[in-house]
Coordinates of N, CA and C in Angstrom, one line a residue:
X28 N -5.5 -10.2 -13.8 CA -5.2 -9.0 -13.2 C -6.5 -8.5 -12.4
X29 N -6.5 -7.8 -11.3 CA -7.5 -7.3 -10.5 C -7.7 -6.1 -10.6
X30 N -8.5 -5.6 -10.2 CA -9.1 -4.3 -10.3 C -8.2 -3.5 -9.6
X31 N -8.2 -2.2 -9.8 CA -7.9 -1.6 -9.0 C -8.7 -1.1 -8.0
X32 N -8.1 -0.4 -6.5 CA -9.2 -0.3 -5.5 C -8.7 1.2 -5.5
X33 N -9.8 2.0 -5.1 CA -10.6 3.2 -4.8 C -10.1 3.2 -3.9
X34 N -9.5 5.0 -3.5 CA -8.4 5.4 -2.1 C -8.7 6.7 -1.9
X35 N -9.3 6.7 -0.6 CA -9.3 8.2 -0.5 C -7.8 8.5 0.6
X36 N -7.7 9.7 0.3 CA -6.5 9.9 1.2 C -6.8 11.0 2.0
X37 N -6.2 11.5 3.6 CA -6.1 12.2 4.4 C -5.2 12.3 5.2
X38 N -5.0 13.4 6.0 CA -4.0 13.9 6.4 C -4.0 13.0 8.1
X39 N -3.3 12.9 8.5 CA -3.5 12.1 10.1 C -3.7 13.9 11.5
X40 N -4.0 12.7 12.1 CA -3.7 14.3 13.5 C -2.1 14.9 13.5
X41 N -1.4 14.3 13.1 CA 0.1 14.5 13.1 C 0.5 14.4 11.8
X42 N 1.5 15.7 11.5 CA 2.3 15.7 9.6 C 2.7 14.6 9.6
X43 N 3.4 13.6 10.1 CA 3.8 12.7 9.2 C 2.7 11.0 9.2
X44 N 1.6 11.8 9.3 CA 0.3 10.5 9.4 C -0.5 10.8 7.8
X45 N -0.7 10.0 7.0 CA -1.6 10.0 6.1 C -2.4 8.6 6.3
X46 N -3.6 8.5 6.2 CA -5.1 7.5 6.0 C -5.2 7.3 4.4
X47 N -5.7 6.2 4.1 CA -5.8 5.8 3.0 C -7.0 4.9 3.5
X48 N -8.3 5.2 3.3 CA -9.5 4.5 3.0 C -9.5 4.0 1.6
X49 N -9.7 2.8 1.6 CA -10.3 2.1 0.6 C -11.4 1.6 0.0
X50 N -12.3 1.0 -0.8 CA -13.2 0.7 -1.1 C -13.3 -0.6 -0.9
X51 N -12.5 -1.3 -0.6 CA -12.2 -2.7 -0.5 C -11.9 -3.3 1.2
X52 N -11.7 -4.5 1.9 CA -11.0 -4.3 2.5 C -9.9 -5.2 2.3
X53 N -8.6 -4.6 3.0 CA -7.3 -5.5 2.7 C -6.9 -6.6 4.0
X54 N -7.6 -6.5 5.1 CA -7.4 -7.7 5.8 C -8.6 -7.8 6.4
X55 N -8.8 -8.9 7.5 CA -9.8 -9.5 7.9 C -10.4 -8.2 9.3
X56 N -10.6 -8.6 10.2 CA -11.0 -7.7 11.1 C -10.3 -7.5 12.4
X57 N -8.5 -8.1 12.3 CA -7.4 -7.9 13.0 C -6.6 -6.9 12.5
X58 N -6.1 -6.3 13.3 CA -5.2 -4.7 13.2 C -3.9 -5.4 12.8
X59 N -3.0 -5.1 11.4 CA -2.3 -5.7 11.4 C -1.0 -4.3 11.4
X60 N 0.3 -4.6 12.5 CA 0.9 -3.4 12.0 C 2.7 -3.9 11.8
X61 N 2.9 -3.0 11.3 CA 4.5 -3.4 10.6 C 5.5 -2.1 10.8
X62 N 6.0 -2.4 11.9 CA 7.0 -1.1 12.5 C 8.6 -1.2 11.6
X63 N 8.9 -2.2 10.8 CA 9.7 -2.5 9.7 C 9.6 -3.7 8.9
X64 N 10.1 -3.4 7.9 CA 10.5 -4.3 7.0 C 10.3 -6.3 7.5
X65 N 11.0 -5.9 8.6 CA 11.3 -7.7 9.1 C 10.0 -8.0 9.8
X66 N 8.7 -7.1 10.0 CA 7.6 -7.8 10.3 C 6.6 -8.0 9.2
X67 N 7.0 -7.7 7.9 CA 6.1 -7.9 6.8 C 6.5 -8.8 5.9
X68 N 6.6 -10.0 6.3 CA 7.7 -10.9 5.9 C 6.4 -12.2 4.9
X69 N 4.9 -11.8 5.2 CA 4.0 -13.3 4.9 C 4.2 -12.7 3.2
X70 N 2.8 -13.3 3.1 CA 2.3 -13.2 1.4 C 1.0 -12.7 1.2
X71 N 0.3 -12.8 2.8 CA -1.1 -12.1 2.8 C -1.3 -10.7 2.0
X72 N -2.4 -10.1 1.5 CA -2.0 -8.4 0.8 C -1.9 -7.5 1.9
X73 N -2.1 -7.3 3.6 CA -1.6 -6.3 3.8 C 0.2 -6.6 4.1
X74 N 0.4 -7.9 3.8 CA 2.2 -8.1 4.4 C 2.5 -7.8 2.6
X75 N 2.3 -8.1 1.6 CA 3.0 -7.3 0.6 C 2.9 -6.1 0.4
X76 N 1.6 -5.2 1.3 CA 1.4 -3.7 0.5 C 2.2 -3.1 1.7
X77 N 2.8 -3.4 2.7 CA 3.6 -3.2 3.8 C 5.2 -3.4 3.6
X78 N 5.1 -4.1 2.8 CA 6.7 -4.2 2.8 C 7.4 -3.2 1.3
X79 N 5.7 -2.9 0.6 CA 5.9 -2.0 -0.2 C 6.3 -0.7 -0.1
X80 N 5.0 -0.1 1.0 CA 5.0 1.1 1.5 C 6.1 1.1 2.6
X81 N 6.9 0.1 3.1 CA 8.2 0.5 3.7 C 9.2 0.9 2.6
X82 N 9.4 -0.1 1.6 CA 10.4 0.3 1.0 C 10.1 1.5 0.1
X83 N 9.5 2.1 0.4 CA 9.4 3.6 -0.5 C 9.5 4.8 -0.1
X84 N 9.1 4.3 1.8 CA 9.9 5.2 2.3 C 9.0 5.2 3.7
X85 N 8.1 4.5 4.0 CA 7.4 4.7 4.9 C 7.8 4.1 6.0
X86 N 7.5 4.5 7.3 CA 8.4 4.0 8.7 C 7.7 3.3 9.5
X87 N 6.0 3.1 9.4 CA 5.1 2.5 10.0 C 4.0 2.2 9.2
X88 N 3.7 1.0 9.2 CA 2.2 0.6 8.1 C 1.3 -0.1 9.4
X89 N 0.2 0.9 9.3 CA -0.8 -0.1 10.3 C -2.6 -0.4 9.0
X90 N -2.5 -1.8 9.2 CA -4.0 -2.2 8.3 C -4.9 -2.4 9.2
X91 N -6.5 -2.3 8.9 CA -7.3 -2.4 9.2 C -8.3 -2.7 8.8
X92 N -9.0 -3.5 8.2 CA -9.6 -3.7 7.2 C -9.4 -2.7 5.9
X93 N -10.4 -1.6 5.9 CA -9.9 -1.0 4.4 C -9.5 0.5 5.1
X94 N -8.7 0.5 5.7 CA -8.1 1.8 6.2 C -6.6 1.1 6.7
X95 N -5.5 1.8 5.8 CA -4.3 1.6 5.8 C -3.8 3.0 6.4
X96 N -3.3 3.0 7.3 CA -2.3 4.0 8.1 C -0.9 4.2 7.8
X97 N -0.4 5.3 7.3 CA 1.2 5.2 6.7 C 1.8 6.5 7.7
X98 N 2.5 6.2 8.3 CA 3.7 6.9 8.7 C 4.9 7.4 8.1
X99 N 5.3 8.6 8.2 CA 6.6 8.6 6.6 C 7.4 10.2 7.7
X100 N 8.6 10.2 7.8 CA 8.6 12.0 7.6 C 8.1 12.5 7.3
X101 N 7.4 13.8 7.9 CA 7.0 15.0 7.4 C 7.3 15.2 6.4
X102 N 8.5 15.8 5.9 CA 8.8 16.4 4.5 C 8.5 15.4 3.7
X103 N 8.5 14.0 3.6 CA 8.7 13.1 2.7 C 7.1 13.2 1.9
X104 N 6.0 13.3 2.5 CA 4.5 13.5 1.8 C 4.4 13.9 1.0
X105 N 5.6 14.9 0.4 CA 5.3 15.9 -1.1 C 5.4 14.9 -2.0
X106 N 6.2 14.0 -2.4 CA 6.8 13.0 -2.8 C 5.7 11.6 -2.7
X107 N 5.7 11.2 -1.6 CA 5.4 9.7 -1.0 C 3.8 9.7 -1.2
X108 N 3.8 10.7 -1.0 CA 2.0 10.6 -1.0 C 1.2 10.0 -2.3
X109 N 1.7 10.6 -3.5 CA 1.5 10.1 -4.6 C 1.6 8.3 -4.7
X110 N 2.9 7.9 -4.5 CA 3.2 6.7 -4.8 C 2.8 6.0 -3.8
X111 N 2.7 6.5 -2.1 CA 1.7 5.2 -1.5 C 0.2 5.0 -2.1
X112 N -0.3 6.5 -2.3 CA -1.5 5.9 -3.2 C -1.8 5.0 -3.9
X113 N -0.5 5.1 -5.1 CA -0.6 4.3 -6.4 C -0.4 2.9 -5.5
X114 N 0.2 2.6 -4.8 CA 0.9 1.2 -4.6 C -0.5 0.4 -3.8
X115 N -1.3 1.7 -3.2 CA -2.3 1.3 -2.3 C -3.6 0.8 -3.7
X116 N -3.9 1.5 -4.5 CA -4.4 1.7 -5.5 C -4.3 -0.1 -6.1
X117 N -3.4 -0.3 -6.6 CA -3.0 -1.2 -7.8 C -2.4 -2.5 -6.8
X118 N -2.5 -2.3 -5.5 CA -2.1 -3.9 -4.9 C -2.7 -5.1 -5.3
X119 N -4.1 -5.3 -5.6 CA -4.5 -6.1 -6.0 C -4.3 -6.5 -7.2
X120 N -4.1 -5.6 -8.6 CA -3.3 -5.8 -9.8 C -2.2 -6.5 -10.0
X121 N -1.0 -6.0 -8.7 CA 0.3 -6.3 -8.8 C 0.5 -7.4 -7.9
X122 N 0.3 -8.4 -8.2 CA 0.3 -9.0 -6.4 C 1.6 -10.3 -6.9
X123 N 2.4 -9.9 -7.0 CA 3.7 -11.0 -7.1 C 4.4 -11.2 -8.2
X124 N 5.8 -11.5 -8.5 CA 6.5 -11.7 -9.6 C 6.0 -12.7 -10.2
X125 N 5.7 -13.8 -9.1 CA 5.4 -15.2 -9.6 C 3.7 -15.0 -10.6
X126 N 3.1 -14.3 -10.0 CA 2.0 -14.0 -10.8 C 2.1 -13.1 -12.1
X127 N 3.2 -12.6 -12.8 CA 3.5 -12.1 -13.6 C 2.7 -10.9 -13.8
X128 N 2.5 -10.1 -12.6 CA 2.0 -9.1 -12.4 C 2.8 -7.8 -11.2
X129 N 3.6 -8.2 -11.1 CA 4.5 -7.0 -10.6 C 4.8 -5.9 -11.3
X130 N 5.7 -5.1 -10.7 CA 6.0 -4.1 -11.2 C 7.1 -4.7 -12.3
X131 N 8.4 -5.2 -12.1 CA 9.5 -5.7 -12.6 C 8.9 -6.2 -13.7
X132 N 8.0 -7.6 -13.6 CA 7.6 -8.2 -14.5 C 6.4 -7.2 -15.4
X133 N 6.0 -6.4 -15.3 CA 5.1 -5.8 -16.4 C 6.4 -4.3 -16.9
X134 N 7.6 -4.3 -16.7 CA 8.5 -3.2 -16.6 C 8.5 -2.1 -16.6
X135 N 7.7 -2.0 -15.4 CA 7.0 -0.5 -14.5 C 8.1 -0.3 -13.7
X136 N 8.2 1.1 -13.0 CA 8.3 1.6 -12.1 C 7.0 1.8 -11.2
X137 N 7.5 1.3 -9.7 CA 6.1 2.2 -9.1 C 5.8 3.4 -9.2
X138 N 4.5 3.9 -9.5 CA 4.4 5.4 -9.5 C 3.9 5.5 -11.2
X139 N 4.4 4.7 -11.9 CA 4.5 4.4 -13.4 C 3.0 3.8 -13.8
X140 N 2.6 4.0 -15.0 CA 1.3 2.8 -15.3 C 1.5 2.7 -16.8
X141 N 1.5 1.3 -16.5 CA 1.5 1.1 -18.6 C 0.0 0.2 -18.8
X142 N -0.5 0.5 -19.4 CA -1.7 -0.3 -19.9 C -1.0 -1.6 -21.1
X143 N -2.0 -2.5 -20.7 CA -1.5 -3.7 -21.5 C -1.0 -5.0 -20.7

């Protein structure tokens, strides 16, 4: 299991933009962006923390080395904000079923943390 990574979070120029700096970085030094679901299709970590933060609600993931860009509804941030953190947080923890480190396989909920 991997560390968890250090996230600062901020608001974008526009309500439904939140930044997520990291302490780490999550891809190389190409802009990687994912306007849905069917572009986040690899196994690299920003194509699984992309297909994460879509399915939880987010409408646009852009990576950058350690600055992840989330798009979501406005109103959705009360909510989403929390859990992109966590997902942004613990990617390197959770990185696959096959690695017996998912959510499923440790029987978390995202958002959830069980030690052990």
């Amino acid at each position: 299991m991997g560390q968890p990574i250090t996230v600062t979070v901020r608001a974008g120029a526009r309500p439904e933009v939140r930044i997520f700096t990291c302490n780490r970085s999550v891809t190389g030094m190409e802009i990687e962006v994912y306007a849905d679901a069917d572009a986040a299709t690899g196994d690299r970590p920003p194509d699984v923390l992309a297909r994460r933060l879509l399915a939880a609600g987010a409408t646009k993931v852009t990576v950058y080395s350690n600055v992840v860009t989330v798009e979501a509804p406005a109103g959705a941030w009360g909510t989403l904000e929390a859990e992109a953190r966590h997902l942004v947080e613990h990617l390197f923890e959770f990185y696959g079923d096959e690695a017996g480190w998912s959510f499923a396989a440790r029987g978390v909920e995202p958002g959830e943390s069980k030690v052990g």
